[in-house]
Amino acid sequence: MKNKTFGSALLVAGTTIGAGMLAMPLTSAEMGFTYTLALLFALWILLSYSALLFVEVYQKAERKDAGIATLAEQYFGMTGRVLATLSLVIFMYAILSAYVTGGGSLLAGILPFLGDNATPISIVLFTVVLGIFIVISTGAVDGLTRLLFIIKLVAFVLVLGMMLPLVKSDNLMAMPLKDFLIISASPVFFTSFGFHVIIPSINSYLDGDIRRLRIAIITGTAIPLVAYILWQMATHGVFPQSQFVQIINTDPTLNGLVNATYHATESSLISGAVRTFSTLALVTSFLGVALSLFDCLDDLLKRVNIRAGRIGLGLLTFLPPLAFALFYPDGFIAALGYAGQMFTFYGLVLPVGMAWRARKIYPDLPYRVLGGNISLFIALLLGLLIMNVPFLIQAGYLPAVVG
Ligand SMILES: N[C@@H](Cc1ccccc1)C(=O)O
């Protein structure tokens, strides 16, 4: 049984470490390592805090398989349910479409013999093969995640093994090039620590055992924190800041970063290792989000008394992102631009509101997250700030960042 807690922690870590980790060094290139480290710690605390608020609220859930939208309805009625459902479902469809598109093109790169149809075939293959695990069970996803996580770890250790010896402490001392970069970078860092969609799936996988859910979340968020610190130390430490800024000016993508690391280490192994790592980051995050969407749609259909069955739910989960990736790859890009805002809403503002209400209605909650109502208030303010950062950048109040 203990094993399931460990599997859940890996599901949390696997969902968290995704595309965001690859974007982060580019976002923070101008910020210097010290400030980057401060932002990593601050957002790790904020997002673990909001995840633990969900745990607090789950103590009084009506069913152990209640989804986030069901919790929202319990505390905020139909408005809560509708807002939570919209932000969750649009967010997850958008991010899955992006993962399917990215995963498909990575796969097409290694299946060139498929000729002209390589990309669409790869997109379908990627979705169907991984989708089967979701339809089978959470246990199946747990098993696959364990395997992939080990390979991902080996690739990451290889990358670090090649980069960390080249780190120069001078490079790590760089200061921010502009004021307020730390605020501009916060939405990308915030989303990089995100995994909260998977909490309902894990709660029901752990049979509503609050203690184990808490352990899974704390362990599962500590792993990404360590990984992000090492990864940022490697990238910030290998390149002098001026060169780092040049990289993001010439090619502000993962490719640019891979090429630059390749030149710095002069080892062709590094490109392979970074690519393996980033592919697996995409796959494990895909698995976590797809499992969450599957359970979220189940929760929604139960509410309207429809029993779709696992195959039906699988089709509902995967057909829309597949269709978008195949026929309209730009379709969800617009939605993706608002992913940070949607996530700030259901991942921070909503749990703060629910915990605040739960504490009023049930003053005797056995488990309460540290920090009292003051912390709730600070978290809410930070959430509102992060939500508005893209607008503040657009309006020219904050400097722009990559990502
Ligand atoms: N943390 C994930 C994105 C994500 C956010 C919120 C929920 C699920 C996934 C990434 O960096 O790619």
XYZ file of C-alpha atoms and ligand atoms in Angstrom:
415
model
C 0.000 0.000 0.000
C 2.876 2.291 0.817
C 3.888 1.691 -2.740
C 0.848 3.538 -4.043
C 1.926 6.615 -2.096
C 5.323 6.469 -3.799
C 3.648 5.967 -7.194
C 1.431 8.975 -6.497
C 4.462 11.096 -5.608
C 6.009 10.157 -8.949
C 2.759 11.013 -10.735
C 2.912 14.452 -9.117
C 6.589 14.916 -10.028
C 6.034 13.508 -13.532
C 3.147 15.882 -14.221
C 5.055 18.842 -12.802
C 8.286 18.385 -14.736
C 7.094 19.137 -18.263
C 7.477 21.776 -20.909
C 7.834 24.482 -18.237
C 11.195 23.202 -17.063
C 12.580 23.548 -20.557
C 11.327 27.112 -20.892
C 12.501 28.315 -17.478
C 16.221 28.904 -18.183
C 15.284 31.028 -21.206
C 12.789 33.008 -19.156
C 15.309 33.700 -16.424
C 18.395 34.266 -18.601
C 18.509 37.999 -17.856
C 17.686 37.562 -14.206
C 20.849 35.937 -12.859
C 21.020 32.776 -10.775
C 20.540 34.274 -7.294
C 17.194 35.838 -8.129
C 16.203 32.723 -10.041
C 16.877 30.652 -6.940
C 14.783 33.001 -4.810
C 11.885 32.797 -7.277
C 12.097 29.000 -7.403
C 11.836 28.734 -3.633
C 9.049 31.279 -3.363
C 6.892 29.616 -5.992
C 7.595 26.142 -4.700
C 6.245 27.245 -1.320
C 3.240 28.965 -2.886
C 2.260 26.007 -5.067
C 2.851 23.339 -2.432
C 0.762 25.490 -0.120
C -2.131 25.677 -2.564
C -1.914 21.907 -3.216
C -2.110 21.261 0.521
C -5.193 23.502 0.654
C -6.836 20.993 -1.675
C -5.902 18.254 0.807
C -7.510 20.299 3.571
C -10.690 20.723 1.536
C -10.783 17.027 0.583
C -11.306 16.139 4.246
C -14.914 17.215 3.855
C -15.507 16.047 0.273
C -18.800 14.296 -0.297
C -17.206 11.429 -2.228
C -13.634 10.243 -2.346
C -13.655 10.495 -6.157
C -14.984 14.076 -6.137
C -13.304 16.278 -8.734
C -12.162 19.887 -8.302
C -15.394 21.150 -9.876
C -17.471 19.112 -7.412
C -15.544 20.684 -4.531
C -16.084 24.110 -6.083
C -19.831 23.433 -6.260
C -19.859 22.298 -2.621
C -18.541 25.709 -1.524
C -19.603 28.141 -4.257
C -22.683 26.550 -5.859
C -23.286 26.415 -9.577
C -21.090 29.456 -10.311
C -18.163 27.665 -8.688
C -18.817 24.493 -10.648
C -19.083 26.298 -13.997
C -15.975 28.459 -13.530
C -13.916 25.542 -12.267
C -15.060 23.236 -15.079
C -14.389 25.807 -17.801
C -10.920 26.727 -16.563
C -9.930 23.104 -15.959
C -11.247 21.622 -19.181
C -10.006 24.384 -21.494
C -6.616 24.380 -19.767
C -6.225 20.627 -20.063
C -7.414 20.393 -23.690
C -5.024 23.207 -24.630
C -2.007 21.721 -22.926
C -2.786 18.211 -24.235
C -3.060 19.567 -27.790
C 0.350 21.164 -27.374
C 1.820 17.952 -25.958
C 0.294 15.835 -28.748
C 1.658 18.223 -31.400
C 5.104 18.308 -29.772
C 5.205 14.577 -29.047
C 4.043 13.766 -32.586
C 6.753 15.846 -34.199
C 9.446 14.355 -31.945
C 8.249 10.873 -32.880
C 8.118 11.776 -36.586
C 11.794 12.728 -36.277
C 12.690 9.142 -35.429
C 10.264 7.508 -37.900
C 11.316 9.226 -41.159
C 10.592 6.090 -43.214
C 6.897 6.940 -42.939
C 7.510 9.635 -45.558
C 5.009 12.433 -46.051
C 2.565 11.008 -43.565
C 5.112 10.736 -40.779
C 3.711 13.614 -38.752
C 0.001 12.696 -38.719
C 0.769 9.011 -38.156
C 3.122 9.882 -35.308
C 0.555 12.159 -33.706
C -2.041 9.379 -33.755
C 0.473 6.781 -32.531
C 1.633 8.990 -29.660
C -1.941 9.589 -28.498
C -3.266 6.061 -28.947
C -0.335 4.267 -27.312
C -0.275 6.520 -24.248
C -4.069 6.807 -24.220
C -4.433 3.037 -23.787
C -2.703 3.253 -20.402
C -5.108 5.967 -19.252
C -8.147 3.969 -20.334
C -6.872 0.817 -18.586
C -6.448 2.346 -15.103
C -4.621 4.773 -12.831
C -2.497 1.810 -11.737
C -1.352 1.295 -15.340
C -0.384 4.961 -15.629
C 1.450 4.658 -12.308
C 3.467 1.686 -13.652
C 4.390 3.401 -16.907
C 5.296 6.632 -15.110
C 7.695 4.753 -12.815
C 9.515 3.256 -15.785
C 9.696 6.490 -17.769
C 10.664 8.481 -14.718
C 13.735 6.305 -14.182
C 14.873 6.795 -17.796
C 14.157 10.515 -17.520
C 16.280 10.634 -14.368
C 19.189 8.843 -16.040
C 19.084 11.279 -18.982
C 18.935 14.222 -16.566
C 21.886 12.927 -14.532
C 23.854 12.573 -17.789
C 23.040 16.166 -18.748
C 24.050 17.411 -15.318
C 27.184 15.261 -15.354
C 28.289 17.024 -18.520
C 27.241 20.533 -17.587
C 27.916 20.940 -13.877
C 31.729 20.519 -14.187
C 31.715 23.525 -16.534
C 29.833 25.775 -14.127
C 31.774 28.913 -13.169
C 30.878 30.617 -9.931
C 31.337 34.020 -11.609
C 28.502 33.201 -13.978
C 26.279 32.334 -11.036
C 26.888 35.753 -9.488
C 25.209 37.640 -12.357
C 22.614 40.193 -11.252
C 19.333 41.019 -13.034
C 19.755 43.191 -16.118
C 16.456 45.001 -15.547
C 14.231 45.794 -12.581
C 11.198 43.635 -11.855
C 12.327 40.747 -14.075
C 11.532 38.485 -11.164
C 7.866 39.539 -11.396
C 7.777 39.189 -15.186
C 9.181 35.656 -14.937
C 6.759 34.569 -12.226
C 3.923 33.188 -14.438
C 6.262 30.813 -16.291
C 7.832 29.639 -13.028
C 4.375 29.385 -11.478
C 3.044 27.121 -14.237
C 6.253 25.064 -14.125
C 5.395 24.042 -10.569
C 1.827 23.166 -11.572
C 0.333 19.673 -11.277
C -2.813 20.393 -9.287
C -5.207 18.912 -11.863
C -4.032 15.485 -10.770
C -4.929 15.827 -7.088
C -8.454 14.342 -7.511
C -7.093 11.307 -9.383
C -4.498 10.698 -6.696
C -6.980 11.233 -3.889
C -9.215 8.511 -5.246
C -6.205 6.290 -6.079
C -5.192 6.569 -2.406
C -8.787 5.890 -1.274
C -9.184 9.356 0.183
C -6.385 8.778 2.718
C -5.494 12.370 3.599
C -2.211 11.529 5.298
C -0.879 9.632 2.282
C -2.142 12.296 -0.086
C -0.159 14.859 1.879
C 3.006 12.750 1.808
C 2.619 12.180 -1.948
C 2.259 15.921 -2.553
C 5.167 16.977 -0.378
C 7.517 14.384 -1.866
C 6.180 14.943 -5.357
C 6.852 18.690 -5.251
C 10.275 18.363 -3.600
C 11.590 16.354 -6.579
C 10.871 19.116 -9.139
C 12.313 21.756 -6.795
C 15.648 19.921 -6.639
C 15.584 19.205 -10.389
C 14.827 22.851 -11.236
C 17.574 24.191 -8.972
C 20.183 21.875 -10.517
C 18.972 22.594 -14.052
C 19.067 26.357 -13.535
C 22.454 26.085 -11.885
C 23.754 24.148 -14.886
C 22.400 26.561 -17.490
C 23.140 29.799 -15.644
C 26.546 28.525 -14.577
C 27.838 27.311 -17.934
C 27.054 30.449 -19.907
C 28.173 33.965 -19.055
C 25.040 36.109 -18.830
C 25.889 38.049 -22.008
C 26.156 34.834 -23.990
C 22.953 33.522 -22.432
C 21.121 36.668 -23.513
C 22.561 36.272 -26.994
C 21.208 32.706 -27.139
C 17.688 33.839 -26.357
C 17.978 36.632 -28.893
C 19.042 34.313 -31.714
C 16.832 31.290 -31.007
C 14.509 31.582 -28.018
C 13.559 27.887 -28.062
C 14.772 24.680 -26.536
C 16.658 24.073 -29.778
C 18.692 27.230 -29.232
C 19.535 26.064 -25.737
C 20.448 22.559 -26.917
C 22.755 23.956 -29.607
C 24.406 26.261 -27.116
C 24.975 23.437 -24.599
C 26.357 21.347 -27.422
C 28.923 24.048 -28.232
C 29.778 24.574 -24.583
C 30.336 20.907 -23.771
C 31.574 19.858 -27.221
C 29.899 16.540 -26.648
C 27.329 15.177 -29.063
C 26.046 12.998 -26.255
C 24.574 16.068 -24.620
C 22.134 16.819 -27.439
C 20.878 13.233 -27.276
C 20.568 13.353 -23.509
C 18.727 16.716 -23.509
C 16.401 15.476 -26.227
C 15.676 12.203 -24.418
C 15.057 14.102 -21.239
C 12.762 16.653 -22.858
C 10.771 13.991 -24.719
C 10.192 12.104 -21.490
C 9.318 15.304 -19.664
C 6.629 15.808 -22.274
C 5.394 12.210 -22.061
C 5.144 11.974 -18.259
C 3.438 15.347 -18.078
C 1.065 14.237 -20.864
C 0.197 11.100 -18.892
C -0.538 13.090 -15.736
C -2.685 15.699 -17.457
C -4.545 13.123 -19.599
C -5.351 11.033 -16.524
C -6.592 14.185 -14.797
C -8.777 15.212 -17.731
C -10.221 11.699 -17.942
C -11.234 11.835 -14.266
C -12.413 15.439 -14.550
C -14.764 14.541 -17.430
C -15.995 11.526 -15.449
C -16.761 13.855 -12.543
C -18.633 16.213 -14.875
C -20.683 13.460 -16.525
C -21.587 11.905 -13.181
C -23.029 15.264 -12.200
C -25.478 15.069 -15.097
C -26.072 11.359 -14.500
C -24.350 10.087 -17.628
C -22.261 6.949 -17.350
C -19.861 7.099 -20.266
C -17.682 4.067 -19.460
C -13.913 4.077 -19.771
C -13.822 3.850 -23.566
C -16.294 6.715 -23.945
C -14.316 8.828 -21.496
C -11.117 7.964 -23.371
C -12.643 9.184 -26.630
C -13.837 12.403 -24.978
C -10.381 12.943 -23.501
C -8.296 12.302 -26.582
C -10.375 13.076 -29.674
C -10.464 16.871 -29.241
C -6.700 17.336 -28.720
C -6.018 14.824 -31.489
C -8.327 16.637 -33.890
C -6.730 19.971 -33.059
C -3.210 18.619 -33.452
C -4.066 17.039 -36.817
C -6.288 19.610 -38.440
C -5.861 22.854 -36.636
C -2.554 22.908 -34.795
C -2.857 26.607 -34.011
C -6.335 26.169 -32.583
C -5.392 25.932 -28.948
C -2.338 28.162 -29.115
C -4.530 31.128 -28.302
C -5.965 29.275 -25.314
C -2.440 28.287 -24.281
C -1.585 31.966 -24.013
C -4.105 32.125 -21.166
C -3.035 28.818 -19.601
C -1.181 30.642 -16.826
C -4.280 32.673 -15.959
C -6.589 29.667 -15.967
C -4.142 27.766 -13.818
C -3.774 30.654 -11.366
C -7.531 30.619 -11.024
C -8.239 26.940 -10.382
C -4.822 26.161 -8.849
C -4.561 29.053 -6.405
C -7.496 31.447 -6.168
C -10.077 28.634 -6.002
C -8.381 26.504 -3.286
C -7.791 29.652 -1.215
C -11.513 30.468 -1.447
C -12.574 26.906 -0.673
C -10.259 26.558 2.320
C -11.441 29.895 3.663
C -15.058 28.702 3.486
C -14.290 25.221 4.779
C -12.549 26.703 7.836
C -15.640 28.785 8.580
C -18.147 25.978 8.135
C -16.059 23.274 9.852
C -13.969 24.901 12.593
C -12.842 21.435 13.724
C -11.032 20.322 10.546
C -8.455 17.747 11.706
C -5.831 18.872 9.200
C -5.182 22.532 8.507
C -2.342 23.924 6.422
C 0.073 26.076 8.430
C -0.162 29.844 8.350
C -3.760 30.615 9.242
C -5.945 33.033 7.357
C -3.121 35.562 6.888
C -1.376 33.078 4.604
C -4.602 32.555 2.687
C -4.795 36.285 2.137
C -1.143 36.612 1.031
C -1.551 33.661 -1.356
C -4.642 35.293 -2.837
C -2.805 38.584 -3.405
C 0.112 36.792 -5.054
C -2.331 34.862 -7.234
C -4.019 38.046 -8.391
C -0.639 39.643 -9.117
C 0.645 36.660 -11.145
C -2.620 36.519 -13.060
C -2.122 40.120 -14.168
C 1.570 39.954 -15.066
C 0.949 39.277 -18.797
C -1.267 42.385 -18.952
C 1.292 44.472 -17.072
C 3.985 43.354 -19.526
C 1.727 44.200 -22.459
C 1.028 47.632 -21.042
C 4.771 48.223 -20.669
C 4.846 48.364 -16.856
C 7.024 45.265 -16.628
C 9.932 44.086 -18.824
C 9.134 41.286 -21.319
C 10.586 37.784 -20.881
C 10.779 34.677 -23.077
C 8.181 31.978 -22.489
N 4.012 21.933 -14.789
C 3.682 21.552 -16.129
C 2.446 22.258 -16.621
C 1.227 21.984 -15.811
C 0.644 22.977 -15.059
C -0.483 22.760 -14.301
C -1.050 21.506 -14.308
C -0.485 20.484 -15.070
C 0.636 20.733 -15.816
C 4.854 21.901 -17.050
O 5.783 22.549 -16.623
O 4.885 21.529 -18.193
